[in-house]
Amino acid sequence: MSDRGAMKAAKLFVRCLENEGIEYIFGIPGEENLDLMDALLDSSIKFIVVRHEQGAAFMADVYGRLTGKAGVCLSTLGPGATNLITGVADANMDHAPLVAIAGQAGTYRLHKESHQVLDLEQMFASVTKYSSRLLTPNTIPEVVRKAFKLAQTEKTGATFIEFPENIAKMEIDDVPLPVKQTTVPEPSADRIALAAEIISKARAPLILAGNGVVRARAWQQLADFAGRLNIPVANTFMAKGVLPFRHPMALGSAGLQSKDYVNCGFDDADVIICVGYDLVEYHPYLWHPTRDRTIVHIDSTYAEVDAYYPVAVGVVGDIKQSLIRVGQLATPHQGHRLRTLREALISEMNACSNDMSFPVKPQKIIWDLRTAMELEDIVICDVGAHKMWMARMFRCEYPNTCIISNGFAAMGIAVPGAIAAKLAYPERKVVAVTGDAGFMMNSQEIETAVRLGLSLVVLIWNDSGYGLIKWKQLNQFGRPAHVDFTNPDFVKYAEAFGAKGYRINQVSELLPTLREALQYQGVSIIDCPVDYAENLKLTAKLGEMVCPV
Ligand SMILES: Cc1ncc(C[n+]2csc(CCOP(=O)(O)OP(=O)(O)O)c2C)c(N)n1
């Protein structure tokens, strides 16, 4: 073979990454990965230099969510690796495929107190599916293949490779291992029959669709299943869009910690069909406190053990196949008992479409954003009160058009995530929806976006505080504690990066500003004051709600 022959281990490592079809690596180099960085110069892989390793990990995380292929991030040893870890944990807990790579000191100084040395293999073990240190160049093909295989196999997640600098310099004559696509096994016929029987006999079945449906790309099968059997569908935050919201069976997102319309659907149901549902997102005690409903578990893996998740039948295997086959066998239901829940949500979504109050109500921000964006465009949502509103009220007609971190729920994902989304889908518009606090956690990546010449919009919901925490404090204690701060002038801040800054001074400016920003060739940052008095009003209203079912 012509590309055989002795080469540096760093070069073999890069060949192994190319063999995995890697397009981008997000990261920051350091002194302990000089050979790897140099080898990357001769590669087809594009290295995206970022401004904080956490940004790199979030970029890889969102790239993985959107494409289904592992996103790759890289740091140096010690402080670079500790900076990386939040984004890696976020990917792992939200089941986004990601491979993290860190440099390490030479193996001759790992056994003692030594400059910048931490045991990274051990540190990443708790936030990944697989964590490995390269102790000899001979293991590079196996370790890289295994890291990608595990990251991209259900339940997908993060893996980690530690690459000591002396190993990277060694000579090796080897080639990458062939990449084989793993296949999910077929569901068994008796489980399918039992699930179909339970569903057919149910008085009031309900589907809870989770992020696993997105990962399995099984949204069409889900829509066919729900449509044929006439069963309403609630989705988790991360599964927004798995059923187009215009579908009459769509009930919207479940996951608000307090009661919501959709919870009335869970209360009313006797059989709950969980499809690709990850418990980490929305704990079963929140939707199944009585522990007495019949649960049908349709997923690619066995169910997690949880006292509030007693599975009557588990249909484990390829989710697409399971939905097709159970859907064919089960008897369709009639009518739509939960239509009133859907109607109540829709009337709430519409209620503030013409609201002229200022600061802008969350519902109105969402209305204008949905109006300004095309349905295939992508929102990356940060974590906070704005996420709760977006999850609940931002309509999605397609999956992966509103990315939400909801397992680990780490603030700071939106800006780096938007950069990754734009790199993955240059032809689509991308908006980062973020609180002022989450924005400031990774706003340094604005420089990355500007340098890369990307066009994206950052919409900041400005309340000069940690809004979600304030909401909870007011609910529980009636007074806020240590949640207020001041912000820089976001317009000047944007301009300092070479981005365009907008400030919303009255509500009527929001829609035209969003439209202008979406057309702008470059990065635009919109500072939108938000009226979070609506948070408590929502909790109070839902608290007093009598179920309309
Ligand atoms: C990295 C991280 N730190 C802290 C938290 C806890 N937390 C969740 S939401 C939130 C407040 C977010 O404030 P902001 O970004 O301004 O959004 P808002 O709630 O005001 O919409 C905090 C501190 C978290 N989820 N992630």
Coordinates of C-alpha atoms and ligand atoms in Angstrom, one line a residue:
M1 CA 0.0 0.0 0.0
S2 CA 1.5 3.4 -1.0
D3 CA 0.6 5.2 2.2
R4 CA 2.3 2.7 4.4
G5 CA 5.8 3.2 5.8
A6 CA 7.2 4.7 9.0
M7 CA 5.6 7.9 10.1
K8 CA 5.2 10.0 13.2
A9 CA 2.5 8.7 15.5
A10 CA 0.8 12.1 15.3
K11 CA 0.5 11.6 11.5
L12 CA -1.0 8.2 12.0
F13 CA -3.5 9.7 14.5
V14 CA -4.5 12.3 11.9
R15 CA -4.9 9.6 9.3
C16 CA -7.2 7.7 11.6
L17 CA -9.3 10.9 12.1
E18 CA -9.5 11.4 8.3
N19 CA -10.5 7.8 8.0
E20 CA -13.5 8.6 10.3
G21 CA -14.6 11.3 7.8
I22 CA -13.9 14.2 10.2
E23 CA -14.6 17.6 8.7
Y24 CA -13.8 19.9 11.6
I25 CA -11.8 19.9 14.8
F26 CA -12.7 22.7 17.2
G27 CA -10.0 23.6 19.7
I28 CA -7.0 25.4 21.1
P29 CA -3.5 24.0 20.8
G30 CA -0.9 23.9 23.6
E31 CA 2.7 22.9 24.1
E32 CA 1.9 19.2 24.6
N33 CA 0.2 18.7 21.2
L34 CA 2.7 20.5 18.9
D35 CA 3.2 17.3 16.7
L36 CA -0.5 16.7 16.3
M37 CA -1.1 20.4 15.3
D38 CA 1.7 20.2 12.8
A39 CA 0.4 17.0 11.3
L40 CA -3.0 18.5 10.9
L41 CA -1.5 21.1 8.5
D42 CA -1.2 18.4 5.9
S43 CA -4.7 17.1 6.4
S44 CA -8.1 17.7 4.8
I45 CA -9.5 18.3 8.3
K46 CA -10.3 21.9 9.0
F47 CA -9.1 23.1 12.4
I48 CA -11.3 25.8 13.9
V49 CA -9.3 27.9 16.4
V50 CA -11.6 29.0 19.2
R51 CA -11.2 31.4 22.2
H52 CA -12.0 29.1 25.1
E53 CA -11.9 25.3 25.2
Q54 CA -15.5 25.2 26.5
G55 CA -16.6 26.9 23.3
A56 CA -14.8 24.1 21.3
A57 CA -16.6 21.4 23.2
F58 CA -20.0 23.0 22.8
M59 CA -19.3 23.4 19.1
A60 CA -18.4 19.7 18.8
D61 CA -21.5 18.9 20.9
V62 CA -23.9 20.8 18.6
Y63 CA -22.2 19.6 15.5
G64 CA -22.8 16.0 16.8
R65 CA -26.5 16.7 17.6
L66 CA -27.2 18.2 14.2
T67 CA -25.3 15.8 12.0
G68 CA -25.4 12.5 13.9
K69 CA -21.6 12.3 13.3
A70 CA -19.2 12.8 16.2
G71 CA -18.1 16.4 16.7
V72 CA -14.4 16.6 17.6
C73 CA -12.8 19.0 20.0
L74 CA -9.2 19.3 21.1
S75 CA -7.3 20.9 24.0
T76 CA -3.9 20.8 25.6
L77 CA -3.3 19.0 28.9
G78 CA -4.3 20.3 32.4
P79 CA -6.1 23.7 32.2
G80 CA -7.1 23.3 28.6
A81 CA -8.7 19.9 29.4
T82 CA -10.5 21.2 32.5
N83 CA -11.9 24.0 30.4
L84 CA -13.1 21.4 27.9
I85 CA -14.9 19.3 30.3
T86 CA -18.3 21.1 30.7
G87 CA -19.0 20.8 27.0
V88 CA -18.0 17.2 27.0
A89 CA -20.2 16.4 29.9
D90 CA -23.0 18.3 28.2
A91 CA -22.7 16.2 25.1
N92 CA -22.5 12.9 27.0
M93 CA -25.5 13.6 29.2
D94 CA -27.6 14.8 26.2
H95 CA -26.3 11.8 24.1
A96 CA -24.6 13.9 21.5
P97 CA -21.8 12.1 19.7
L98 CA -18.5 13.7 20.5
V99 CA -14.8 12.8 20.6
A100 CA -12.6 14.9 22.8
I101 CA -8.8 14.8 22.4
A102 CA -6.3 16.3 24.8
G103 CA -2.6 16.5 24.8
Q104 CA -0.7 15.2 27.8
A105 CA 2.8 15.4 29.3
G106 CA 5.3 12.7 28.3
T107 CA 4.7 9.3 29.9
Y108 CA 8.0 9.7 31.7
R109 CA 6.5 12.3 34.1
L110 CA 2.9 11.1 34.6
H111 CA 3.8 9.2 37.8
K112 CA 4.7 12.3 39.9
E113 CA 3.9 15.9 40.7
S114 CA 4.6 17.6 37.5
H115 CA 3.8 20.9 35.7
Q116 CA 0.2 21.0 34.5
V117 CA -0.3 17.3 34.8
L118 CA -3.7 15.9 35.8
D119 CA -4.8 12.3 35.2
L120 CA -7.1 13.2 32.3
E121 CA -8.1 9.7 31.5
Q122 CA -9.5 9.4 34.9
M123 CA -11.0 12.9 35.0
F124 CA -12.9 12.3 31.7
A125 CA -14.0 8.8 32.7
S126 CA -16.9 10.1 34.7
V127 CA -18.2 12.3 31.8
T128 CA -17.7 10.0 28.9
K129 CA -18.6 6.5 27.6
Y130 CA -14.9 5.7 27.1
S131 CA -11.8 7.4 28.2
S132 CA -8.3 6.2 27.1
R133 CA -4.7 7.2 27.2
L134 CA -2.4 6.3 24.3
L135 CA 0.5 4.5 25.9
T136 CA 2.1 3.3 22.7
P137 CA 1.6 4.4 19.1
N138 CA 0.6 0.8 18.2
T139 CA -2.8 1.3 19.8
I140 CA -3.7 4.5 17.8
P141 CA -5.9 2.7 15.2
E142 CA -7.8 0.8 17.8
V143 CA -8.3 3.6 20.3
V144 CA -9.4 6.1 17.6
R145 CA -11.8 3.6 16.0
K146 CA -13.2 2.6 19.4
A147 CA -13.7 6.2 20.5
F148 CA -15.7 7.0 17.3
K149 CA -17.6 3.7 17.4
L150 CA -18.7 4.2 20.9
A151 CA -19.5 7.9 20.5
Q152 CA -21.7 7.1 17.5
T153 CA -23.4 4.0 18.8
E154 CA -26.7 4.2 20.8
K155 CA -27.0 5.7 23.2
T156 CA -24.5 8.0 21.5
G157 CA -22.3 10.2 23.7
A158 CA -18.9 11.5 24.4
T159 CA -15.5 9.7 24.4
F160 CA -12.0 10.9 25.3
I161 CA -8.5 10.3 24.0
E162 CA -5.4 11.5 25.9
F163 CA -2.3 11.7 23.7
P164 CA 1.0 12.1 25.6
E165 CA 3.5 14.3 23.7
N166 CA 6.3 11.8 23.7
I167 CA 4.0 9.1 22.1
A168 CA 3.0 11.6 19.4
K169 CA 6.7 11.9 18.3
M170 CA 7.4 8.2 18.0
E171 CA 7.7 6.4 14.7
I172 CA 5.1 3.9 13.7
D173 CA 4.2 2.0 10.5
D174 CA 0.5 1.3 10.6
V175 CA -2.8 2.2 8.9
P176 CA -6.3 3.0 10.2
L177 CA -8.9 0.3 10.9
P178 CA -11.8 0.1 8.5
V179 CA -14.9 1.9 9.6
K180 CA -18.0 -0.3 9.9
Q181 CA -21.4 1.1 10.5
T182 CA -23.1 -0.6 13.4
T183 CA -26.7 -1.6 13.0
V184 CA -29.3 -1.6 15.7
P185 CA -30.9 -5.1 16.1
E186 CA -34.5 -5.8 15.0
P187 CA -37.1 -5.7 17.7
S188 CA -38.5 -9.1 18.7
A189 CA -41.9 -10.2 17.3
D190 CA -43.4 -11.2 20.7
R191 CA -42.6 -7.8 22.2
I192 CA -44.1 -6.1 19.2
A193 CA -47.3 -8.1 19.5
L194 CA -47.6 -7.5 23.2
A195 CA -47.1 -3.7 22.8
A196 CA -49.6 -3.6 20.0
E197 CA -52.2 -5.5 22.2
I198 CA -51.7 -3.1 25.1
I199 CA -52.0 -0.1 22.9
S200 CA -55.1 -1.5 21.1
K201 CA -56.9 -2.1 24.5
A202 CA -55.9 1.2 26.0
R203 CA -58.6 3.6 27.0
A204 CA -56.5 6.8 26.7
P205 CA -53.0 6.2 25.2
L206 CA -50.4 9.0 25.0
I207 CA -47.0 9.1 23.3
L208 CA -44.0 10.7 24.9
A209 CA -41.4 11.2 22.2
G210 CA -37.8 11.8 23.2
N211 CA -34.5 12.8 21.8
G212 CA -33.8 9.1 20.8
V213 CA -36.3 9.6 17.9
V214 CA -34.1 12.5 16.6
R215 CA -31.0 10.3 16.9
A216 CA -32.7 7.4 15.1
R217 CA -34.0 9.8 12.4
A218 CA -37.4 8.1 13.1
W219 CA -39.6 11.2 12.9
Q220 CA -41.5 10.1 9.8
Q221 CA -42.3 6.7 11.3
L222 CA -43.4 8.5 14.5
A223 CA -45.8 10.8 12.5
D224 CA -47.2 7.7 10.7
F225 CA -47.6 5.8 13.9
A226 CA -49.4 8.7 15.7
G227 CA -51.5 9.5 12.6
R228 CA -52.6 6.0 11.9
L229 CA -53.3 5.0 15.5
N230 CA -54.8 8.5 16.3
I231 CA -52.7 8.9 19.5
P232 CA -51.6 12.3 20.8
V233 CA -47.9 13.0 21.1
A234 CA -46.0 15.0 23.7
N235 CA -42.4 15.6 23.0
T236 CA -39.5 16.4 25.4
F237 CA -37.7 19.7 24.9
M238 CA -34.9 18.0 23.0
A239 CA -37.3 16.3 20.7
K240 CA -39.0 19.5 19.5
G241 CA -40.2 19.1 15.9
V242 CA -40.1 15.3 15.8
L243 CA -43.8 15.6 15.1
P244 CA -44.5 18.8 13.1
F245 CA -46.5 21.1 15.3
R246 CA -49.1 21.5 12.6
H247 CA -49.9 17.8 13.0
P248 CA -53.2 17.6 14.8
M249 CA -51.9 15.0 17.2
A250 CA -49.0 17.3 18.4
L251 CA -49.5 18.4 22.0
G252 CA -46.2 20.4 22.3
S253 CA -43.3 20.1 24.7
A254 CA -43.4 18.4 28.1
G255 CA -40.8 19.3 30.6
L256 CA -41.7 22.5 32.4
Q257 CA -41.1 21.6 36.1
S258 CA -44.4 23.1 37.1
K259 CA -47.8 21.8 35.9
D260 CA -48.6 22.5 32.2
Y261 CA -51.5 21.7 29.9
V262 CA -49.6 18.7 28.6
N263 CA -49.4 17.2 32.1
C264 CA -53.2 17.0 32.0
G265 CA -52.7 14.6 29.1
F266 CA -50.4 12.4 31.2
D267 CA -52.9 12.5 34.1
D268 CA -55.6 11.4 31.7
A269 CA -53.7 8.6 30.0
D270 CA -53.8 5.0 31.1
V271 CA -51.1 3.8 28.7
I272 CA -48.0 5.9 28.0
I273 CA -45.9 5.0 25.0
C274 CA -42.3 6.3 25.5
V275 CA -40.4 6.4 22.3
G276 CA -36.7 7.2 22.3
Y277 CA -37.2 8.8 25.7
D278 CA -34.1 9.6 27.8
L279 CA -35.0 9.9 31.4
V280 CA -32.3 12.5 32.0
E281 CA -34.4 15.2 30.3
Y282 CA -37.7 15.0 32.1
H283 CA -37.8 12.8 35.2
P284 CA -40.6 10.3 35.3
Y285 CA -41.7 11.4 38.8
L286 CA -42.7 14.7 37.2
W287 CA -45.1 13.1 34.7
H288 CA -45.9 9.8 36.5
P289 CA -46.1 10.6 40.2
T290 CA -48.8 7.9 40.7
R291 CA -46.6 5.1 39.3
D292 CA -49.7 3.2 38.2
R293 CA -49.9 3.8 34.4
T294 CA -48.9 1.1 31.9
I295 CA -45.7 2.1 30.2
V296 CA -44.7 0.8 26.8
H297 CA -41.0 1.5 26.2
I298 CA -39.9 1.7 22.6
D299 CA -36.2 2.5 22.3
S300 CA -32.9 1.3 20.9
T301 CA -31.7 0.3 24.4
Y302 CA -33.2 -1.3 27.5
A303 CA -35.0 1.0 29.9
E304 CA -33.2 2.7 32.8
V305 CA -34.3 1.4 36.2
D306 CA -36.5 4.0 37.9
A307 CA -39.2 3.6 40.5
Y308 CA -41.4 5.9 38.5
Y309 CA -40.7 4.1 35.2
P310 CA -42.2 0.6 35.5
V311 CA -42.1 -0.8 32.0
A312 CA -44.9 -3.2 31.1
V313 CA -43.4 -4.1 27.8
G314 CA -40.1 -3.0 26.3
V315 CA -39.7 -3.0 22.5
V316 CA -36.0 -2.8 22.1
G317 CA -34.3 -2.4 18.8
D318 CA -34.4 -0.2 15.7
I319 CA -36.9 2.5 16.6
K320 CA -38.1 3.0 13.0
Q321 CA -38.9 -0.8 12.7
S322 CA -40.6 -0.9 16.0
L323 CA -42.9 2.0 15.2
I324 CA -43.7 0.6 11.8
R325 CA -44.5 -2.9 13.1
V326 CA -46.4 -1.9 16.3
G327 CA -48.2 0.7 14.2
Q328 CA -49.3 -1.9 11.7
L329 CA -50.5 -4.4 14.3
A330 CA -52.4 -2.1 16.8
T331 CA -56.0 -1.1 16.3
P332 CA -56.5 2.6 15.7
H333 CA -58.2 4.8 18.3
Q334 CA -61.0 7.2 17.5
G335 CA -61.4 10.9 18.3
H336 CA -59.0 13.2 19.9
R337 CA -59.6 13.5 23.6
L338 CA -56.7 15.9 24.1
R339 CA -57.6 18.4 21.4
T340 CA -58.5 20.9 24.1
L341 CA -54.9 20.8 25.5
R342 CA -53.5 21.6 22.0
E343 CA -56.1 24.4 21.6
A344 CA -55.2 25.9 24.9
L345 CA -51.5 26.0 24.0
I346 CA -52.2 27.4 20.6
S347 CA -54.4 30.2 22.0
E348 CA -51.6 31.0 24.5
M349 CA -49.0 31.1 21.6
N350 CA -51.3 33.5 19.7
A351 CA -52.3 35.7 22.7
C352 CA -49.4 38.1 22.6
S353 CA -48.8 38.4 18.9
N354 CA -49.9 42.0 18.9
D355 CA -48.7 42.9 22.4
M356 CA -47.2 46.3 22.4
S357 CA -45.9 46.4 26.0
F358 CA -42.2 47.1 26.7
P359 CA -39.9 45.4 27.9
V360 CA -41.0 42.8 25.5
K361 CA -43.0 39.8 26.8
P362 CA -41.3 36.4 26.2
Q363 CA -44.4 35.2 24.3
K364 CA -44.0 38.2 21.9
I365 CA -40.3 37.7 21.4
I366 CA -41.1 34.1 20.4
W367 CA -43.9 35.2 18.1
D368 CA -41.7 37.6 16.3
L369 CA -38.8 35.2 16.1
R370 CA -41.0 32.5 14.6
T371 CA -42.4 35.0 12.1
A372 CA -39.0 36.2 11.0
M373 CA -37.4 32.7 10.6
E374 CA -38.0 30.1 7.9
L375 CA -39.2 26.8 9.3
E376 CA -35.9 25.0 8.3
D377 CA -33.7 27.6 10.0
I378 CA -32.0 26.6 13.2
V379 CA -32.2 28.1 16.7
I380 CA -29.7 27.2 19.3
C381 CA -31.2 27.9 22.7
D382 CA -29.2 28.6 25.8
V383 CA -30.2 27.6 29.4
G384 CA -32.5 29.8 31.6
A385 CA -36.0 31.2 31.7
H386 CA -35.8 31.9 28.0
K387 CA -35.3 28.2 27.4
M388 CA -38.5 27.3 29.3
W389 CA -40.4 29.8 27.1
M390 CA -38.8 28.7 23.9
A391 CA -39.4 25.0 24.7
R392 CA -43.0 25.6 25.5
M393 CA -44.0 28.1 22.8
F394 CA -41.6 28.1 19.8
R395 CA -43.3 26.0 17.2
C396 CA -41.1 23.6 15.3
E397 CA -42.1 21.8 12.1
Y398 CA -38.8 19.9 11.7
P399 CA -36.6 18.1 14.2
N400 CA -33.2 19.6 15.0
T401 CA -34.4 23.1 14.2
C402 CA -34.5 24.1 17.9
I403 CA -31.5 22.7 19.8
I404 CA -31.9 22.6 23.5
S405 CA -29.4 21.4 26.1
N406 CA -31.7 19.7 28.6
G407 CA -29.9 16.7 30.1
F408 CA -26.9 18.5 31.5
A409 CA -28.5 21.9 30.9
A410 CA -25.3 23.9 30.7
M411 CA -25.4 27.6 30.2
G412 CA -23.1 29.0 27.5
I413 CA -24.0 26.6 24.7
A414 CA -25.9 29.0 22.4
V415 CA -23.1 31.1 20.9
P416 CA -20.6 28.3 20.2
G417 CA -23.5 26.1 19.2
A418 CA -24.7 28.6 16.6
I419 CA -21.2 28.6 15.1
A420 CA -21.2 24.8 14.7
A421 CA -24.7 24.9 13.3
K422 CA -23.7 27.5 10.7
L423 CA -20.6 25.4 9.7
A424 CA -22.8 22.3 9.4
Y425 CA -25.6 24.0 7.5
P426 CA -24.2 27.1 5.7
E427 CA -27.4 27.5 3.6
R428 CA -29.7 27.8 6.6
K429 CA -30.1 30.8 8.9
V430 CA -28.9 30.3 12.5
V431 CA -30.0 32.2 15.6
A432 CA -28.6 31.8 19.1
V433 CA -31.3 32.6 21.6
T434 CA -29.7 33.3 25.0
G435 CA -30.0 35.0 28.3
D436 CA -27.7 37.9 29.1
A437 CA -25.8 35.6 31.6
G438 CA -25.4 32.6 29.3
F439 CA -24.3 35.0 26.5
M440 CA -21.5 36.4 28.6
M441 CA -20.2 32.9 29.5
N442 CA -19.0 32.3 25.9
S443 CA -19.4 35.6 24.1
Q444 CA -15.6 35.5 23.3
E445 CA -16.6 33.1 20.5
I446 CA -18.1 36.1 18.7
E447 CA -14.5 36.7 17.6
T448 CA -14.4 33.1 16.2
A449 CA -17.6 33.7 14.2
V450 CA -16.4 37.0 12.8
R451 CA -13.0 35.6 11.9
L452 CA -14.7 32.7 10.1
G453 CA -16.9 35.1 8.2
L454 CA -20.1 33.4 9.4
S455 CA -23.5 35.0 9.3
L456 CA -25.5 34.4 12.4
V457 CA -27.8 36.2 14.8
V458 CA -27.5 36.3 18.6
L459 CA -30.8 37.3 20.3
I460 CA -30.1 38.3 23.9
W461 CA -33.1 38.3 26.3
N462 CA -31.8 41.0 28.6
D463 CA -33.1 41.1 32.2
S464 CA -29.8 42.0 34.0
G465 CA -30.1 38.9 36.1
Y466 CA -30.1 35.1 36.4
G467 CA -33.8 35.0 35.4
L468 CA -34.6 31.4 35.8
I469 CA -33.1 31.3 39.3
K470 CA -34.9 34.4 40.3
W471 CA -38.2 32.8 39.0
K472 CA -37.7 29.8 41.3
Q473 CA -36.6 31.9 44.3
L474 CA -39.7 34.1 44.0
N475 CA -41.9 31.1 43.7
Q476 CA -40.4 29.4 46.7
F477 CA -39.4 32.2 49.0
G478 CA -41.1 35.3 47.7
R479 CA -37.8 37.2 47.4
P480 CA -34.7 37.0 45.1
A481 CA -31.3 36.2 46.4
H482 CA -28.0 37.2 44.6
V483 CA -29.3 37.0 41.1
D484 CA -28.9 40.6 39.8
F485 CA -26.0 42.0 37.7
T486 CA -25.3 44.7 35.2
N487 CA -24.3 44.2 31.6
P488 CA -21.9 45.9 29.2
D489 CA -23.4 48.0 26.4
F490 CA -24.1 45.1 24.1
V491 CA -24.2 47.3 20.9
K492 CA -20.7 48.6 21.6
Y493 CA -19.6 45.1 22.7
A494 CA -20.8 43.7 19.3
E495 CA -19.1 46.6 17.4
A496 CA -15.8 45.9 19.3
F497 CA -15.8 42.5 17.7
G498 CA -16.6 43.8 14.3
A499 CA -20.2 42.5 14.6
K500 CA -23.4 44.5 14.2
G501 CA -25.2 45.5 17.3
Y502 CA -28.9 46.4 17.7
R503 CA -30.8 47.5 20.8
I504 CA -34.6 47.1 20.9
N505 CA -36.1 50.3 22.3
Q506 CA -39.7 49.5 21.7
V507 CA -41.6 46.4 20.8
S508 CA -42.4 47.4 17.3
E509 CA -38.7 47.4 16.4
L510 CA -38.2 43.7 17.2
L511 CA -39.6 42.1 14.1
P512 CA -38.0 44.4 11.6
T513 CA -34.7 44.2 13.4
L514 CA -34.8 40.4 13.4
R515 CA -35.6 40.4 9.7
E516 CA -32.7 42.8 9.0
A517 CA -30.3 40.8 11.2
L518 CA -31.2 37.6 9.5
Q519 CA -30.3 39.1 6.1
Y520 CA -27.1 40.7 7.4
Q521 CA -23.9 39.1 6.0
G522 CA -22.0 38.8 9.3
V523 CA -22.6 38.4 13.0
S524 CA -25.4 40.5 14.5
I525 CA -26.2 40.8 18.2
I526 CA -29.7 42.0 19.3
D527 CA -30.1 43.3 22.8
C528 CA -33.8 42.8 23.6
P529 CA -35.1 43.8 27.1
V530 CA -37.5 41.1 28.3
D531 CA -40.4 41.4 30.8
Y532 CA -39.9 38.5 33.1
A533 CA -42.8 39.5 35.2
E534 CA -44.5 37.0 32.8
N535 CA -42.6 34.1 34.5
L536 CA -44.5 34.4 37.8
K537 CA -47.8 35.0 35.9
L538 CA -47.3 31.8 34.0
T539 CA -46.6 29.8 37.1
A540 CA -49.6 31.3 38.9
K541 CA -51.9 30.7 35.9
L542 CA -50.7 27.1 35.5
G543 CA -50.9 26.5 39.2
E544 CA -54.6 27.5 39.3
M545 CA -55.4 25.6 36.1
V546 CA -58.2 23.1 36.1
C547 CA -57.5 20.5 33.4
P548 CA -59.5 21.2 30.3
V549 CA -59.8 17.5 29.5
Ligands
LIG1 C1 -22.9 26.6 33.6 C2 -24.2 26.7 34.4 N1 -24.1 27.5 35.5 C3 -25.2 27.7 36.3 C4 -26.4 27.1 35.9 C5 -27.7 27.3 36.8 N2 -28.6 28.2 36.1 C6 -29.5 27.7 35.2 S1 -30.4 28.9 34.5 C7 -29.5 30.1 35.2 C8 -29.7 31.6 34.9 C9 -29.6 31.9 33.5 O1 -29.6 33.3 33.3 P1 -29.6 33.9 31.9 O2 -28.6 33.3 31.0 O3 -29.6 35.4 32.0 O4 -31.0 33.5 31.3 P2 -32.5 33.8 31.9 O5 -32.8 32.8 32.9 O6 -32.4 35.2 32.5 O7 -33.4 33.7 30.7 C10 -28.5 29.6 36.1 C11 -27.5 30.4 36.9 C12 -26.4 26.3 34.8 N3 -27.5 25.7 34.3 N4 -25.3 26.2 34.0

